[in-house]
Amino acid sequence: MDSTASVPQGVIPVQLLKGQKALVTGANSGIGKATAIGLGRAGADVVVNYVAGRDAAEEVVEEITSFGVRAAAYEADVSQEDQVTAMTDRMVQEFGTIDILVANAGLQRDARFTEMTLEQWQKVLDVNLTGQFLCAREAAKEFRRRGVVPEVSSSAGKIICMSSVHQLIPWSGHVNYASSKGGVQMMMATLAQELAPYKIRVNAVAPGAIRTPINRSAWETPEAREDLLRLIPYKRIGDPQDISHAVVALASDLMDYVVGTTLYVDGGMTLFPGFATGG
Ligand code: NAP
């Protein structure tokens, strides 16, 4: 049993994020795309970051503007400091400020440990961890400069780090990826502690198996799907919208007292499903 038809549709209250400005990195594909669209549907103006694939980013912008909010596509490699500062400076100039950062951009470069090159290790750490550090740092500077604007939000800003169940679950053949997400978990918690006194909320969303290009091999064939579903007690592969809904909720004032938390959105993957029938 696996039906994305059972993903709740259209449940985002339209004005939940009205007047807020959101930056989503890696928003021309998969989870970032669905999240950018979800934030726009909830009333936020959205900057759609991409590194390649301008056309795909422009399509996302078009869909978001159809909700009557503003959107724009900005190119930047999140692992490059000068490109990140240029992107956030431009957003402040063109959109006025940043209220929500979704540090989503990420990639995999898989290899067995003894065959993994330093380049594969470094690339994943650079994008998945350093990229989030750079984007969070620039967003936090802007949040502190502006402070709380009560008509817009109870907090001065929200940072949502896209983590993974692999911040918790070790993953053979993916030591670079699992290490980067373990790093994201501790970076998120430390930033949450440091920035909470400035009314900045830092949290993470940790997806399980979501049907996107990053993990195509895990869901593309019936055999792979069957293997994967064994790891998911809820017995469906996740849809990018599942993550979008979680991010919109976490970014909203409904979650104003939620600080330093990881929200697992994984159909129960982190519940040790191997123990369901004994152990
Ligand atoms: P995806 O469809 O491959 O999307 C990844 C996005 O990151 C793409 O838009 C990609 O842009 C962008 N990106 C890569 N390197 C970048 C860079 N240096 N600067 C800016 N953007 C960059 O995969 P996804 O599944 O949506 O992944 C999104 C996030 O969710 C990642 O952090 C991933 O680790 C996390 N996640 C995914 C799953 C899952 O099951 N799918 C599970 C847990 C966590 P280009 O396409 O232009 O390269």
Short mmCIF file of C-alpha atoms in Angstrom, two decimals, residues 80-227:
data_model
loop_
_atom_site.label_atom_id
_atom_site.label_comp_id
_atom_site.label_asym_id
_atom_site.label_seq_id
_atom_site.Cartn_x
_atom_site.Cartn_y
_atom_site.Cartn_z
CA GLN A 80 29.89 30.21 -1.40
CA GLU A 81 29.99 33.00 1.17
CA ASP A 82 30.03 35.89 -1.33
CA GLN A 83 27.06 34.46 -3.23
CA VAL A 84 25.02 33.97 -0.05
CA THR A 85 25.65 37.50 1.21
CA ALA A 86 24.82 38.91 -2.24
CA MET A 87 21.55 36.92 -2.21
CA THR A 88 20.43 38.04 1.24
CA ASP A 89 21.47 41.66 0.60
CA ARG A 90 19.45 41.64 -2.60
CA MET A 91 16.43 40.18 -0.84
CA VAL A 92 16.52 42.88 1.84
CA GLN A 93 16.84 45.52 -0.86
CA GLU A 94 14.07 44.20 -3.10
CA PHE A 95 11.67 42.63 -0.56
CA GLY A 96 12.42 44.87 2.46
CA THR A 97 13.51 42.13 4.86
CA ILE A 98 13.62 38.38 5.53
CA ASP A 99 11.19 36.83 8.03
CA ILE A 100 11.61 33.13 7.26
CA LEU A 101 14.64 31.17 6.06
CA VAL A 102 14.19 27.59 4.95
CA ALA A 103 17.75 26.25 4.60
CA ASN A 104 16.82 23.38 2.33
CA ALA A 105 19.48 23.00 -0.38
CA GLY A 106 21.25 19.67 -0.16
CA LEU A 107 22.79 16.87 -2.13
CA GLN A 108 24.26 13.37 -1.91
CA ARG A 109 27.55 12.01 -3.23
CA ASP A 110 27.33 8.36 -2.19
CA ALA A 111 30.22 5.90 -1.91
CA ARG A 112 31.34 3.04 0.32
CA PHE A 113 33.57 4.46 3.04
CA THR A 114 36.90 3.14 1.77
CA GLU A 115 36.15 4.37 -1.74
CA MET A 116 34.87 7.80 -0.73
CA THR A 117 37.05 10.59 -2.04
CA LEU A 118 37.85 13.71 -0.08
CA GLU A 119 36.07 15.64 -2.79
CA GLN A 120 32.83 13.66 -2.23
CA TRP A 121 33.11 14.15 1.54
CA GLN A 122 33.88 17.86 1.23
CA LYS A 123 31.20 18.69 -1.33
CA VAL A 124 28.41 17.26 0.82
CA LEU A 125 29.67 19.00 3.97
CA ASP A 126 30.08 22.27 2.04
CA VAL A 127 26.54 22.34 0.68
CA ASN A 128 24.54 20.54 3.39
CA LEU A 129 26.20 22.00 6.50
CA THR A 130 28.32 25.04 5.61
CA GLY A 131 25.58 26.21 3.23
CA GLN A 132 23.06 26.18 6.08
CA PHE A 133 25.56 27.95 8.36
CA LEU A 134 26.10 30.76 5.84
CA CYS A 135 22.41 31.27 5.06
CA ALA A 136 21.40 31.12 8.74
CA ARG A 137 24.11 33.61 9.71
CA GLU A 138 23.01 36.17 7.13
CA ALA A 139 19.32 35.70 7.97
CA ALA A 140 20.02 36.04 11.71
CA LYS A 141 21.87 39.34 11.12
CA GLU A 142 18.80 40.70 9.35
CA PHE A 143 16.42 39.38 12.04
CA ARG A 144 18.49 41.08 14.76
CA ARG A 145 18.73 44.34 12.81
CA ARG A 146 14.96 44.53 12.32
CA GLY A 147 13.67 43.02 15.58
CA VAL A 148 10.06 42.03 16.18
CA VAL A 149 7.33 43.68 14.13
CA PRO A 150 4.20 42.53 16.03
CA GLU A 151 1.82 43.13 13.11
CA VAL A 152 3.86 40.66 11.05
CA SER A 153 4.93 37.97 13.53
CA SER A 154 5.48 37.39 17.26
CA SER A 155 9.12 36.55 16.58
CA ALA A 156 11.92 38.48 14.91
CA GLY A 157 12.50 35.63 12.48
CA LYS A 158 12.35 31.93 11.87
CA ILE A 159 15.08 29.62 10.62
CA ILE A 160 14.03 26.15 9.53
CA CYS A 161 16.88 23.77 8.78
CA MET A 162 16.11 20.90 6.41
CA SER A 163 17.66 17.94 8.14
CA SER A 164 16.90 14.23 7.64
CA VAL A 165 16.09 11.10 9.61
CA HIS A 166 19.82 10.48 9.05
CA GLN A 167 20.66 13.03 11.72
CA LEU A 168 19.66 10.09 13.93
CA ILE A 169 19.82 6.91 11.83
CA PRO A 170 23.34 5.87 10.73
CA TRP A 171 23.49 5.18 6.97
CA SER A 172 26.10 2.85 5.46
CA GLY A 173 27.50 4.08 2.18
CA HIS A 174 26.48 7.66 2.96
CA VAL A 175 28.87 8.73 5.73
CA ASN A 176 29.25 12.22 4.26
CA TYR A 177 25.48 12.78 4.10
CA ALA A 178 24.72 11.33 7.55
CA SER A 179 27.56 13.37 9.09
CA SER A 180 26.30 16.54 7.45
CA LYS A 181 22.80 16.00 8.86
CA GLY A 182 24.16 15.11 12.30
CA GLY A 183 25.98 18.43 12.09
CA VAL A 184 22.79 20.21 11.08
CA GLN A 185 21.07 18.85 14.20
CA MET A 186 23.69 20.25 16.57
CA MET A 187 24.07 23.49 14.62
CA MET A 188 20.29 24.00 14.77
CA ALA A 189 20.10 23.35 18.52
CA THR A 190 23.07 25.59 19.28
CA LEU A 191 21.73 28.41 17.15
CA ALA A 192 18.31 28.00 18.76
CA GLN A 193 19.89 28.42 22.19
CA GLU A 194 22.00 31.40 21.15
CA LEU A 195 19.33 33.26 19.18
CA ALA A 196 16.18 32.65 21.25
CA PRO A 197 16.86 35.71 23.48
CA TYR A 198 16.60 37.82 20.32
CA LYS A 199 13.16 36.29 19.64
CA ILE A 200 14.54 34.27 16.76
CA ARG A 201 13.16 30.73 16.50
CA VAL A 202 15.41 28.06 15.03
CA ASN A 203 14.00 24.58 14.35
CA ALA A 204 14.51 21.70 11.95
CA VAL A 205 12.34 19.44 9.86
CA ALA A 206 13.68 15.92 9.39
CA PRO A 207 12.06 14.19 6.42
CA GLY A 208 11.98 10.44 6.04
CA ALA A 209 11.75 9.00 2.52
CA ILE A 210 10.21 11.64 0.27
CA ARG A 211 9.63 11.02 -3.43
CA THR A 212 12.09 13.50 -5.07
CA PRO A 213 14.98 13.32 -7.56
CA ILE A 214 17.57 13.00 -4.74
CA ASN A 215 16.48 9.42 -3.93
CA ARG A 216 14.94 8.24 -7.19
CA SER A 217 16.67 4.83 -6.96
CA ALA A 218 14.87 4.15 -3.66
CA TRP A 219 11.34 4.41 -5.12
CA GLU A 220 11.61 4.06 -8.89
CA THR A 221 11.19 0.29 -9.25
CA PRO A 222 8.53 -1.88 -7.55
CA GLU A 223 11.29 -3.88 -5.80
CA ALA A 224 12.96 -0.76 -4.42
CA ARG A 225 9.58 0.59 -3.29
CA GLU A 226 8.75 -2.63 -1.48
CA ASP A 227 12.12 -2.56 0.32
#
